[in-house]
Amino acid sequence: MQFDNRSRRSKILRDVNEIKASKNYTFASTGESNLSMYEFAPKEEISLRDFEDIAAQRLKALRKIEELKLREKSYDEFKVSMGKELHPIFKPCTLHQSGVLEDQRKQIRRDDVIGHFALRLAFCRSPEDTKWFVTQEVELFKYRFQNEPKSAILSFFADNKFDAETMTASEKESRIEDLASSYGLSMEKVRNSDIWMMDALDALELVRKRKVLVHAGKVYLEYESLITIIVQRLRATMNSSMARANQYMGVIEEQDRLLPRLERLTKGGYGGKEFNAAEGQSISRHQIDSASSQFFPLCMSGIQSHLRRNHHLKHGARRQYGLFLKAIGLSLDEAMAFFREEFTQKIDSDKFEKQYAYNIRHMYGKEGKRQEYSAFSCATIILNNPPSHDDCHGCPFKHSTEDNLKSILKANKIKSEDIDEMIALSKINQFDKACSLHWEVSRGHGKGSLSSLITHPNQYYELTREAVGGHQMEDMTDDKISQTSCE
Amino acid sequence: MFYVICHFPVNMTEPRPFEMNRLVDYLQHYYRKGVFPFKPYTNWLTYSKKPSEYFNLREFAFIIDKDGEEVHLRYRSFNDAFEFEKELCRVSPHKLDLGAVYNYVPKEGRNRVDFRAMERELIFDIDLNDYDSVRNCCEGATVCGKCWKFIVVAVKILDARLKKDFGFTALLYVFSGRRGVHCWVGDAKARKLTNSARSAFAEYLTLFEGDKMDLKGKGRGKTIIHPMITDCYNVIMTAENGQLVKDMVIEQSYLEKEEDTLKDCKNPQLKEELQRIFTLSKPESRWQMICLKCDEKTWRSEREKLKDQPDKLKNLPEPPSDEYKLFLLQWVLSRLYPRLDVNVSTGVNHLLKSPFCIHPKTGNVAVPIDAQKVHLFDVTKCPRIDQLLEELDKVKEDEGETKENRKMLAYKHTSLAPHVEIFEKFVEKTIGKM
C-alpha cells in the first residue's frame, strides 16, 4: 500500500517536473474555432491571483446558466436570456460576434481554457460537485456551439479529430426518403439543413437506438444528433479526467496554496450556502413538533412523523434528519435527549447508548474524524443513498410513488390542482420546482412568490421562518409546547 | 488441377439414424483422414499475416467427452497450422469452439493481469428455439423444411443489413448442425470492433424484447419507423417474388384464426375490412386480399395489371394508407423478423462453435451455406460425419489413387466439397480485404 502511494507520488512528481520543463505553449486554438474540447490542460505559468479571478468569473457564469436553465421554460427562451444575461458577464460567449480584436480573442480563449481547468480541479473532489460542474459546462458548450458559424465548426472538427463532413445536395437527394424518415422530418427540411456524415463507430449510442440513418458503416446526422455526439465525448473526457484529478489531489503538495483557494470556490458553489450548526438560532427538542408542521419541508416533516409513529429511524433517515436538526440549531444535548426519548419507547436505554448515541455524537463532530458535517443539500438527498421500501428518508418528490406523494400532499391540505402540478413537475425530474411550489402554496404565499428555487431543506426552513417573521417561535415557551405535545 | 470432381449416387432411401456411440471412432477418422478442411480453415484464421501475429494468439476450445460428461479445455493455442492439425488429429475433440485473438499467446499468457481479448469476428447466432412463439409446425429441437424458412428470412435480412448498413463484405453463414445458423463477419473492421460497438450493432438489429416487438427503438417518443425496418419488410415481401412469405403464412397457419390478426388491429375501419376478408374461406385468398389493401407494391402491380381493363380497375381498392401499411408491416415483422441472441454478439471473447465442427448428437457437420441459396439447403440432408467417411471409402475402392494426395484434400471427394467451396470464397474475401 505504502509502495503504491510512493510510486504514484513519484509518478506525479515526475509529471509535474515534465510539465515545468516543457516549453510553454499557447493551448487555446489558433484556428477559426472559438471552442475547445478541453482535452489538454494549459501548461503555462499563471499568477494565483489571475487563476482565482478567471475561475471565479467562470463559476459565476455557470451559476447563471443553472439559474436560466431552471427559470426558462423552453430552450429558445433560454437562448434569449443567455444572450441578455450571460454575454455581459462571460466573454467567451461573445467571441463569435464580429469586432473582437485578434489580441483580445487570444486572451479570451486562453481564459476560457484556464477557467475550465481551474474549476475542474475545484470541482473534482466530490461526485456531486463533478456532476454539477459537468452539467453546466455541457450546457455552456452546447450553447456556444450553436453560435458558431459552419466554417468554424469545420475547423473545430479538424482540430479535434472529429471525422465529419456534410453531405452535398446531390448526395442528400440520393437518399432523401431514408433521411427524412429516419428523423421524422419533411424532405424539404432535410434539403434545407446540413446533414453530417460520420463513422458509425463514433456514434454508437445513436446507432444502438436507431436514431440515425446508418448506411455503409456511416451515420448521417442532423444537427441535434451531431451535438449529442460531441457532447458525449466532452462529458466522457471531463468525467474521466476529473476522476483522475481527484486521485491526484491527495498527492500534490498544495495544502497551503491552491487547495484553500479551490475550497473557497466550491463553497457555496451549487447548493447556495452550506448549513452547519446554526449560528444565532436555537431550537429545543420540544419545539420540533410545532416547527415541523409550520416550517419543515416535506422530506423532513415526513421523517418527523415517521419517528413519532414508529419510535425509530433507520440510518439514512437519522443522518438526513439529524444533520438538518443540527443546522436549525438543535444542540447536541437536546438532540441526544430528543432521540433517546423517542427510541427508548421501543428499545431499552442501554441499547440506545450502545447503538445510537455514538452515531449522534459523530454527527456533531464529537467522534471519529471529528468532522463538522453540514446538512444534506437537495442534491445530496436526491443523488445519494436512495431509500429502500422501509426507509423514510430521501426526497418525497423524487422517491415516493405517485400515489404516496398524492396522499401526503392531500394530508398536507394542498389543493388538488396544485398537487397535480407538483406531480407533473416531479415526473419530469424537476423536484426543486415541485418543492418550491410546495413552499409557495402550503405557506399561503401564492404561486411565483418565491424568488429563488429550493435547493436545500434548510433553505426551505429559513425561508419559512423569514416569511412568518420568526416571532411565533419565540412566543411559545418550552412548557407550553411540552404540554401540548404531551396531550 | 490435380483432383477429380466426383459425382455421388443420390441416396434415394431414407437416411439411417446416426449412431452416437461410434462418434469417437468417426471423429478420429474425420480429422486424421483430412475430411476436415485443414488448409482453407487455417488459411482463414491466419488472415494472411504471420502466424505469430494472429493464428498463434487465437483461443481454441476443445470440448472432450469424459465418461459422458463434457469437459471444456479452454485457451488452447497453436504456433502454426501444422501444430494445430497434429493436435486436432491427436485429441479428436467432441466439439471445437473458436474464441478471440488475444494480446498474448492464450495458453501462456492467460494468467497475466493484462491478458485481454483484442479481436474476433463479429458473430450472430440465430436459433429456431427462439421462434417457438411464432413457429407452429414444430417445437423445441425438431426442425423441418417449414421451420427452415424462418432461417431463410433471417439470413436474407441479416445479409442485407450487414452489407447495406454496416458495409461489411466478408460474410459466412454456417449451419449449426441442428436448428440454427451462425453468421461470421470476417472484415478487418468487424474483427476490431469493441464490445460496446458490438452490442450497439446487435441492438440496432434487435426488434424484440422477449417476445414483444418494439419498432420505435428504445427511448423514442414519436412513432418513427426507421428506414432499415421498412427495408427489412421489403426484403421479406419480395423474397422469391413474394412466394416465401406467402408459403410461410399458409404453412404456419397465421391466417386460420381471425382473432390472431384482429387483436393487433386498432383501426376500426381496417378491423371491419379484415373481418370481411376472413369470410373468404381459403387462407391464400385472405393473404392476397390483405396484401392488396395494405401493401403498396402489391396494390401498384395489381393496378398495372388491370390498367387496360377499366371495368375491373374501378373495383380496385383505395391505395393503402399509412396506417394500413404500418399494420401489415408490424404483422409481418412480428412473425418473421429474426430473433437474434444478442449475448453471443456482444463479447469479443465469446466462444462459438467452429465451422466444420461435428454436432455430437446428430453427427451433422457445421457446414457453410450460400446466403443466396439458403432456401435450397435441406437440413435432413446435411453432410453427416458417418456418411462422409463412407463416401471416402467408396472413392478409395473405386480408384485406388495414391494415398498422399488423398489425405490433403480428402474433403473434395465427399459431399462436403460444395460447402468447402463456399467457405473458400469467404476466406478469399477476408484475405482480399487485408
Tab-separated table of N, CA and C in Angstrom, chain B residues 25-155:
chain	number	residue	atom	x	y	z
B	25	ASP	N	-14.927	-42.873	-32.730
B	25	ASP	CA	-14.316	-43.532	-33.862
B	25	ASP	C	-14.399	-42.659	-35.125
B	26	TYR	N	-15.603	-42.199	-35.377
B	26	TYR	CA	-15.834	-41.341	-36.543
B	26	TYR	C	-14.938	-40.108	-36.503
B	27	LEU	N	-14.916	-39.470	-35.309
B	27	LEU	CA	-14.175	-38.208	-35.193
B	27	LEU	C	-12.707	-38.394	-35.552
B	28	GLN	N	-12.131	-39.507	-35.053
B	28	GLN	CA	-10.719	-39.744	-35.347
B	28	GLN	C	-10.484	-39.810	-36.845
B	29	HIS	N	-11.364	-40.524	-37.528
B	29	HIS	CA	-11.194	-40.641	-38.983
B	29	HIS	C	-11.453	-39.323	-39.685
B	30	TYR	N	-12.427	-38.596	-39.163
B	30	TYR	CA	-12.804	-37.309	-39.764
B	30	TYR	C	-11.598	-36.377	-39.798
B	31	TYR	N	-10.886	-36.313	-38.679
B	31	TYR	CA	-9.715	-35.429	-38.633
B	31	TYR	C	-8.503	-36.060	-39.311
B	32	ARG	N	-8.234	-37.356	-38.993
B	32	ARG	CA	-6.991	-37.963	-39.483
B	32	ARG	C	-6.995	-38.174	-40.983
B	33	LYS	N	-8.157	-38.467	-41.536
B	33	LYS	CA	-8.183	-38.686	-42.976
B	33	LYS	C	-8.316	-37.376	-43.738
B	34	GLY	N	-8.386	-36.275	-42.986
B	34	GLY	CA	-8.404	-34.978	-43.643
B	34	GLY	C	-9.731	-34.631	-44.282
B	35	VAL	N	-10.814	-35.187	-43.753
B	35	VAL	CA	-12.122	-34.741	-44.253
B	35	VAL	C	-12.358	-33.309	-43.762
B	36	PHE	N	-11.891	-33.033	-42.549
B	36	PHE	CA	-11.912	-31.673	-42.037
B	36	PHE	C	-10.970	-30.837	-42.917
B	37	PRO	N	-11.455	-29.728	-43.476
B	37	PRO	CA	-10.645	-28.991	-44.465
B	37	PRO	C	-9.581	-28.111	-43.798
B	38	PHE	N	-8.516	-28.757	-43.354
B	38	PHE	CA	-7.487	-28.028	-42.609
B	38	PHE	C	-6.941	-26.817	-43.345
B	39	LYS	N	-6.675	-27.016	-44.643
B	39	LYS	CA	-5.948	-25.965	-45.356
B	39	LYS	C	-6.733	-24.653	-45.418
B	40	PRO	N	-7.921	-24.669	-46.000
B	40	PRO	CA	-8.643	-23.392	-46.040
B	40	PRO	C	-8.961	-22.872	-44.635
B	41	TYR	N	-9.158	-23.804	-43.697
B	41	TYR	CA	-9.521	-23.411	-42.340
B	41	TYR	C	-8.398	-22.613	-41.677
B	42	THR	N	-7.173	-23.157	-41.760
B	42	THR	CA	-6.061	-22.438	-41.130
B	42	THR	C	-5.690	-21.186	-41.936
B	43	ASN	N	-5.902	-21.242	-43.242
B	43	ASN	CA	-5.719	-20.027	-44.049
B	43	ASN	C	-6.595	-18.898	-43.531
B	44	TRP	N	-7.830	-19.289	-43.263
B	44	TRP	CA	-8.791	-18.304	-42.775
B	44	TRP	C	-8.273	-17.635	-41.501
B	45	LEU	N	-7.966	-18.453	-40.514
B	45	LEU	CA	-7.630	-17.895	-39.207
B	45	LEU	C	-6.259	-17.227	-39.186
B	46	THR	N	-5.490	-17.378	-40.257
B	46	THR	CA	-4.203	-16.696	-40.332
B	46	THR	C	-4.379	-15.293	-40.916
B	47	TYR	N	-5.427	-15.103	-41.675
B	47	TYR	CA	-5.717	-13.811	-42.317
B	47	TYR	C	-4.484	-13.240	-43.014
B	48	SER	N	-3.759	-14.094	-43.699
B	48	SER	CA	-2.513	-13.750	-44.396
B	48	SER	C	-1.558	-12.852	-43.613
B	49	LYS	N	-1.494	-13.122	-42.312
B	49	LYS	CA	-0.459	-12.476	-41.506
B	49	LYS	C	0.517	-13.554	-41.077
B	50	LYS	N	1.589	-13.130	-40.406
B	50	LYS	CA	2.479	-14.146	-39.834
B	50	LYS	C	1.710	-14.904	-38.755
B	51	PRO	N	1.926	-16.228	-38.658
B	51	PRO	CA	1.193	-16.984	-37.631
B	51	PRO	C	1.368	-16.377	-36.244
B	52	SER	N	2.562	-15.846	-35.963
B	52	SER	CA	2.798	-15.313	-34.617
B	52	SER	C	1.986	-14.054	-34.349
B	53	GLU	N	1.517	-13.406	-35.409
B	53	GLU	CA	0.761	-12.171	-35.230
B	53	GLU	C	-0.730	-12.394	-35.047
B	54	TYR	N	-1.187	-13.553	-35.484
B	54	TYR	CA	-2.631	-13.735	-35.420
B	54	TYR	C	-3.024	-15.150	-35.005
B	55	PHE	N	-2.638	-16.128	-35.832
B	55	PHE	CA	-3.090	-17.501	-35.603
B	55	PHE	C	-2.689	-18.000	-34.214
B	56	ASN	N	-1.470	-17.687	-33.844
B	56	ASN	CA	-0.933	-18.159	-32.583
B	56	ASN	C	-1.629	-17.525	-31.371
B	57	LEU	N	-2.248	-16.361	-31.592
B	57	LEU	CA	-2.881	-15.632	-30.488
B	57	LEU	C	-4.351	-16.005	-30.315
B	58	ARG	N	-4.837	-16.884	-31.170
B	58	ARG	CA	-6.251	-17.236	-31.170
B	58	ARG	C	-6.554	-18.303	-30.134
B	59	GLU	N	-7.640	-18.109	-29.423
B	59	GLU	CA	-8.059	-19.157	-28.497
B	59	GLU	C	-8.908	-20.201	-29.212
B	60	PHE	N	-8.546	-21.460	-29.024
B	60	PHE	CA	-9.392	-22.582	-29.431
B	60	PHE	C	-9.860	-23.268	-28.152
B	61	ALA	N	-11.063	-23.764	-28.177
B	61	ALA	CA	-11.502	-24.543	-27.023
B	61	ALA	C	-11.898	-25.932	-27.518
B	62	PHE	N	-11.354	-26.949	-26.877
B	62	PHE	CA	-11.728	-28.337	-27.183
B	62	PHE	C	-12.757	-28.778	-26.157
B	63	ILE	N	-13.821	-29.351	-26.626
B	63	ILE	CA	-14.752	-29.952	-25.684
B	63	ILE	C	-14.626	-31.454	-25.862
B	64	ILE	N	-14.152	-32.124	-24.805
B	64	ILE	CA	-13.983	-33.562	-24.925
B	64	ILE	C	-14.982	-34.272	-24.034
B	65	ASP	N	-15.196	-35.528	-24.337
B	65	ASP	CA	-16.182	-36.305	-23.604
B	65	ASP	C	-15.457	-37.197	-22.619
B	66	LYS	N	-15.699	-36.932	-21.336
B	66	LYS	CA	-15.046	-37.763	-20.329
B	66	LYS	C	-16.129	-38.503	-19.569
B	67	ASP	N	-16.258	-39.784	-19.834
B	67	ASP	CA	-17.286	-40.610	-19.196
B	67	ASP	C	-18.649	-39.944	-19.265
B	68	GLY	N	-19.004	-39.533	-20.441
B	68	GLY	CA	-20.341	-38.982	-20.635
B	68	GLY	C	-20.488	-37.544	-20.188
B	69	GLU	N	-19.418	-36.950	-19.651
B	69	GLU	CA	-19.519	-35.552	-19.264
B	69	GLU	C	-18.636	-34.688	-20.143
B	70	GLU	N	-19.163	-33.530	-20.477
B	70	GLU	CA	-18.403	-32.637	-21.340
B	70	GLU	C	-17.364	-31.876	-20.532
B	71	VAL	N	-16.129	-31.932	-20.987
B	71	VAL	CA	-15.082	-31.167	-20.325
B	71	VAL	C	-14.573	-30.120	-21.301
B	72	HIS	N	-14.594	-28.872	-20.854
B	72	HIS	CA	-14.130	-27.787	-21.719
B	72	HIS	C	-12.655	-27.526	-21.474
B	73	LEU	N	-11.862	-27.611	-22.502
B	73	LEU	CA	-10.458	-27.252	-22.382
B	73	LEU	C	-10.273	-25.929	-23.099
B	74	ARG	N	-10.200	-24.860	-22.307
B	74	ARG	CA	-10.148	-23.524	-22.925
B	74	ARG	C	-8.706	-23.059	-23.120
B	75	TYR	N	-8.575	-21.954	-23.787
B	75	TYR	CA	-7.277	-21.299	-24.002
B	75	TYR	C	-6.236	-22.199	-24.629
B	76	ARG	N	-6.654	-23.049	-25.560
B	76	ARG	CA	-5.681	-23.778	-26.370
B	76	ARG	C	-5.176	-22.818	-27.438
B	77	SER	N	-3.907	-22.894	-27.764
B	77	SER	CA	-3.425	-22.089	-28.888
B	77	SER	C	-2.283	-22.841	-29.563
B	78	PHE	N	-2.059	-22.538	-30.817
B	78	PHE	CA	-1.104	-23.303	-31.607
B	78	PHE	C	-0.180	-22.384	-32.388
B	79	ASN	N	1.089	-22.799	-32.451
B	79	ASN	CA	2.085	-21.977	-33.133
B	79	ASN	C	1.750	-21.750	-34.589
B	80	ASP	N	1.314	-22.823	-35.246
B	80	ASP	CA	1.033	-22.687	-36.671
B	80	ASP	C	0.046	-23.751	-37.122
B	81	ALA	N	-0.252	-23.732	-38.393
B	81	ALA	CA	-1.243	-24.634	-38.958
B	81	ALA	C	-0.866	-26.097	-38.717
B	82	PHE	N	0.423	-26.383	-38.821
B	82	PHE	CA	0.872	-27.756	-38.692
B	82	PHE	C	0.607	-28.295	-37.289
B	83	GLU	N	0.973	-27.493	-36.299
B	83	GLU	CA	0.766	-27.925	-34.917
B	83	GLU	C	-0.723	-28.100	-34.618
B	84	PHE	N	-1.513	-27.210	-35.174
B	84	PHE	CA	-2.967	-27.286	-34.984
B	84	PHE	C	-3.519	-28.596	-35.525
B	85	GLU	N	-3.106	-28.930	-36.732
B	85	GLU	CA	-3.602	-30.153	-37.369
B	85	GLU	C	-3.188	-31.389	-36.558
B	86	LYS	N	-1.940	-31.381	-36.140
B	86	LYS	CA	-1.418	-32.524	-35.400
B	86	LYS	C	-2.220	-32.746	-34.119
B	87	GLU	N	-2.441	-31.641	-33.398
B	87	GLU	CA	-3.126	-31.730	-32.113
B	87	GLU	C	-4.598	-32.118	-32.286
B	88	LEU	N	-5.201	-31.570	-33.327
B	88	LEU	CA	-6.610	-31.887	-33.562
B	88	LEU	C	-6.765	-33.364	-33.906
B	89	CYS	N	-5.819	-33.886	-34.688
B	89	CYS	CA	-5.871	-35.312	-35.027
B	89	CYS	C	-5.617	-36.164	-33.797
B	90	ARG	N	-4.747	-35.692	-32.922
B	90	ARG	CA	-4.409	-36.483	-31.743
B	90	ARG	C	-5.591	-36.520	-30.765
B	91	VAL	N	-6.174	-35.344	-30.492
B	91	VAL	CA	-7.222	-35.281	-29.477
B	91	VAL	C	-8.589	-35.645	-30.050
B	92	SER	N	-8.831	-35.317	-31.298
B	92	SER	CA	-10.146	-35.503	-31.920
B	92	SER	C	-11.276	-35.110	-30.978
B	93	PRO	N	-11.352	-33.839	-30.638
B	93	PRO	CA	-12.345	-33.417	-29.642
B	93	PRO	C	-13.775	-33.599	-30.143
B	94	HIS	N	-14.643	-33.737	-29.189
B	94	HIS	CA	-16.071	-33.818	-29.441
B	94	HIS	C	-16.571	-32.610	-30.204
B	95	LYS	N	-16.164	-31.453	-29.657
B	95	LYS	CA	-16.568	-30.193	-30.267
B	95	LYS	C	-15.372	-29.267	-30.308
B	96	LEU	N	-15.423	-28.339	-31.252
B	96	LEU	CA	-14.343	-27.375	-31.387
B	96	LEU	C	-14.955	-25.981	-31.377
B	97	ASP	N	-14.522	-25.163	-30.421
B	97	ASP	CA	-15.031	-23.791	-30.344
B	97	ASP	C	-13.930	-22.810	-30.702
B	98	LEU	N	-14.351	-21.680	-31.248
B	98	LEU	CA	-13.387	-20.637	-31.575
B	98	LEU	C	-13.582	-19.451	-30.653
B	99	GLY	N	-12.472	-18.943	-30.130
B	99	GLY	CA	-12.539	-17.761	-29.271
B	99	GLY	C	-11.900	-16.568	-29.954
B	100	ALA	N	-11.364	-15.672	-29.135
B	100	ALA	CA	-10.843	-14.411	-29.659
B	100	ALA	C	-9.350	-14.499	-29.943
B	101	VAL	N	-8.845	-13.448	-30.545
B	101	VAL	CA	-7.412	-13.257	-30.692
B	101	VAL	C	-6.979	-12.372	-29.527
B	102	TYR	N	-6.013	-12.857	-28.753
B	102	TYR	CA	-5.615	-12.160	-27.528
B	102	TYR	C	-4.318	-11.380	-27.717
B	103	ASN	N	-3.968	-10.597	-26.706
B	103	ASN	CA	-2.709	-9.857	-26.784
B	103	ASN	C	-1.505	-10.715	-26.398
B	104	TYR	N	-1.746	-11.854	-25.758
B	104	TYR	CA	-0.682	-12.813	-25.510
B	104	TYR	C	-1.120	-14.168	-26.036
B	105	VAL	N	-0.139	-15.043	-26.278
B	105	VAL	CA	-0.486	-16.402	-26.680
B	105	VAL	C	-1.355	-16.996	-25.572
B	106	PRO	N	-2.587	-17.372	-25.885
B	106	PRO	CA	-3.525	-17.745	-24.816
B	106	PRO	C	-3.013	-18.798	-23.846
B	107	LYS	N	-2.368	-19.848	-24.340
B	107	LYS	CA	-2.030	-20.920	-23.398
B	107	LYS	C	-0.953	-20.476	-22.415
B	108	GLU	N	-0.173	-19.453	-22.774
B	108	GLU	CA	0.879	-18.995	-21.864
B	108	GLU	C	0.461	-17.748	-21.082
B	109	GLY	N	-0.276	-16.883	-21.766
B	109	GLY	CA	-0.481	-15.559	-21.191
B	109	GLY	C	-1.745	-15.379	-20.389
B	110	ARG	N	-2.525	-16.457	-20.262
B	110	ARG	CA	-3.865	-16.203	-19.733
B	110	ARG	C	-3.889	-15.861	-18.252
B	111	ASN	N	-2.772	-16.058	-17.559
B	111	ASN	CA	-2.767	-15.677	-16.152
B	111	ASN	C	-2.233	-14.274	-15.919
B	112	ARG	N	-1.831	-13.621	-16.989
B	112	ARG	CA	-1.312	-12.259	-16.823
B	112	ARG	C	-2.466	-11.305	-16.531
B	113	VAL	N	-2.171	-10.281	-15.746
B	113	VAL	CA	-3.250	-9.360	-15.369
B	113	VAL	C	-3.816	-8.616	-16.579
B	114	ASP	N	-2.942	-8.325	-17.525
B	114	ASP	CA	-3.430	-7.542	-18.658
B	114	ASP	C	-3.777	-8.408	-19.862
B	115	PHE	N	-4.017	-9.700	-19.628
B	115	PHE	CA	-4.437	-10.604	-20.707
B	115	PHE	C	-5.816	-10.165	-21.199
B	116	ARG	N	-5.892	-9.846	-22.480
B	116	ARG	CA	-7.133	-9.238	-22.946
B	116	ARG	C	-7.479	-9.697	-24.361
B	117	ALA	N	-8.763	-9.894	-24.613
B	117	ALA	CA	-9.208	-10.244	-25.961
B	117	ALA	C	-9.143	-9.004	-26.834
B	118	MET	N	-8.437	-9.090	-27.939
B	118	MET	CA	-8.247	-7.919	-28.786
B	118	MET	C	-9.208	-7.903	-29.972
B	119	GLU	N	-9.305	-9.011	-30.652
B	119	GLU	CA	-10.101	-9.045	-31.879
B	119	GLU	C	-10.834	-10.368	-31.994
B	120	ARG	N	-11.911	-10.337	-32.743
B	120	ARG	CA	-12.515	-11.567	-33.205
B	120	ARG	C	-13.554	-11.186	-34.245
B	121	GLU	N	-13.989	-12.150	-35.005
B	121	GLU	CA	-15.024	-11.890	-35.984
B	121	GLU	C	-16.282	-11.412	-35.256
B	122	LEU	N	-17.062	-10.596	-35.930
B	122	LEU	CA	-18.375	-10.235	-35.389
B	122	LEU	C	-19.293	-11.428	-35.677
B	123	ILE	N	-19.995	-11.908	-34.655
B	123	ILE	CA	-20.803	-13.111	-34.865
B	123	ILE	C	-22.271	-12.902	-34.487
B	124	PHE	N	-23.118	-13.618	-35.163
B	124	PHE	CA	-24.539	-13.591	-34.838
B	124	PHE	C	-25.042	-15.022	-34.761
B	125	ASP	N	-25.974	-15.236	-33.870
B	125	ASP	CA	-26.500	-16.587	-33.668
B	125	ASP	C	-28.014	-16.542	-33.796
B	126	ILE	N	-28.522	-17.342	-34.705
B	126	ILE	CA	-29.977	-17.436	-34.841
B	126	ILE	C	-30.355	-18.876	-34.541
B	127	ASP	N	-31.272	-19.033	-33.604
B	127	ASP	CA	-31.625	-20.382	-33.182
B	127	ASP	C	-33.138	-20.540	-33.271
B	128	LEU	N	-33.602	-21.611	-33.891
B	128	LEU	CA	-35.046	-21.784	-34.071
B	128	LEU	C	-35.787	-21.925	-32.744
B	129	ASN	N	-35.048	-22.309	-31.704
B	129	ASN	CA	-35.643	-22.359	-30.374
B	129	ASN	C	-36.350	-21.074	-30.002
B	130	ASP	N	-35.733	-19.951	-30.415
B	130	ASP	CA	-36.267	-18.643	-30.038
B	130	ASP	C	-37.508	-18.262	-30.846
B	131	TYR	N	-37.888	-19.121	-31.764
B	131	TYR	CA	-39.047	-18.812	-32.604
B	131	TYR	C	-40.307	-19.525	-32.131
B	132	ASP	N	-40.219	-20.219	-30.993
B	132	ASP	CA	-41.331	-21.091	-30.615
B	132	ASP	C	-42.683	-20.381	-30.545
B	133	SER	N	-42.679	-19.078	-30.238
B	133	SER	CA	-43.976	-18.392	-30.123
B	133	SER	C	-44.623	-18.144	-31.488
B	134	VAL	N	-43.840	-18.212	-32.562
B	134	VAL	CA	-44.436	-17.993	-33.889
B	134	VAL	C	-44.308	-19.216	-34.785
B	135	ARG	N	-43.663	-20.253	-34.268
B	135	ARG	CA	-43.412	-21.439	-35.080
B	135	ARG	C	-44.491	-22.461	-34.760
B	136	ASN	N	-45.370	-22.709	-35.685
B	136	ASN	CA	-46.487	-23.617	-35.408
B	136	ASN	C	-46.280	-25.023	-35.946
B	137	CYS	N	-45.231	-25.232	-36.766
B	137	CYS	CA	-45.045	-26.559	-37.361
B	137	CYS	C	-44.320	-27.511	-36.418
B	138	CYS	N	-43.279	-27.031	-35.741
B	138	CYS	CA	-42.500	-27.887	-34.847
B	138	CYS	C	-42.285	-27.160	-33.536
B	139	GLU	N	-41.626	-27.877	-32.609
B	139	GLU	CA	-41.338	-27.275	-31.317
B	139	GLU	C	-39.954	-27.696	-30.873
B	140	GLY	N	-39.298	-26.840	-30.072
B	140	GLY	CA	-38.017	-27.203	-29.474
B	140	GLY	C	-36.979	-27.575	-30.507
B	141	ALA	N	-36.377	-28.778	-30.319
B	141	ALA	CA	-35.217	-29.133	-31.129
B	141	ALA	C	-35.570	-29.661	-32.516
B	142	THR	N	-36.821	-30.067	-32.730
B	142	THR	CA	-37.133	-30.633	-34.038
B	142	THR	C	-37.226	-29.533	-35.093
B	143	VAL	N	-36.740	-29.876	-36.265
B	143	VAL	CA	-36.693	-28.902	-37.343
B	143	VAL	C	-37.173	-29.560	-38.628
B	144	CYS	N	-38.038	-28.847	-39.357
B	144	CYS	CA	-38.467	-29.390	-40.643
B	144	CYS	C	-38.247	-28.339	-41.725
B	145	GLY	N	-38.611	-28.665	-42.931
B	145	GLY	CA	-38.423	-27.733	-44.038
B	145	GLY	C	-39.203	-26.444	-43.844
B	146	LYS	N	-40.357	-26.551	-43.168
B	146	LYS	CA	-41.168	-25.354	-42.944
B	146	LYS	C	-40.463	-24.401	-41.977
B	147	CYS	N	-39.888	-24.981	-40.923
B	147	CYS	CA	-39.156	-24.151	-39.960
B	147	CYS	C	-37.986	-23.454	-40.636
B	148	TRP	N	-37.336	-24.194	-41.510
B	148	TRP	CA	-36.117	-23.678	-42.117
B	148	TRP	C	-36.355	-22.329	-42.779
B	149	LYS	N	-37.605	-22.103	-43.197
B	149	LYS	CA	-37.902	-20.843	-43.873
B	149	LYS	C	-37.712	-19.638	-42.955
B	150	PHE	N	-37.873	-19.841	-41.642
B	150	PHE	CA	-37.563	-18.742	-40.723
B	150	PHE	C	-36.082	-18.380	-40.833
B	151	ILE	N	-35.262	-19.426	-40.980
B	151	ILE	CA	-33.825	-19.204	-41.115
B	151	ILE	C	-33.537	-18.490	-42.432
B	152	VAL	N	-34.275	-18.903	-43.476
B	152	VAL	CA	-34.081	-18.267	-44.780
B	152	VAL	C	-34.328	-16.763	-44.660
B	153	VAL	N	-35.431	-16.403	-44.031
B	153	VAL	CA	-35.756	-14.985	-43.846
B	153	VAL	C	-34.664	-14.292	-43.024
B	154	ALA	N	-34.259	-14.956	-41.939
B	154	ALA	CA	-33.271	-14.347	-41.049
B	154	ALA	C	-31.964	-14.076	-41.788
B	155	VAL	N	-31.520	-15.061	-42.574
B	155	VAL	CA	-30.258	-14.882	-43.298
B	155	VAL	C	-30.387	-13.753	-44.311
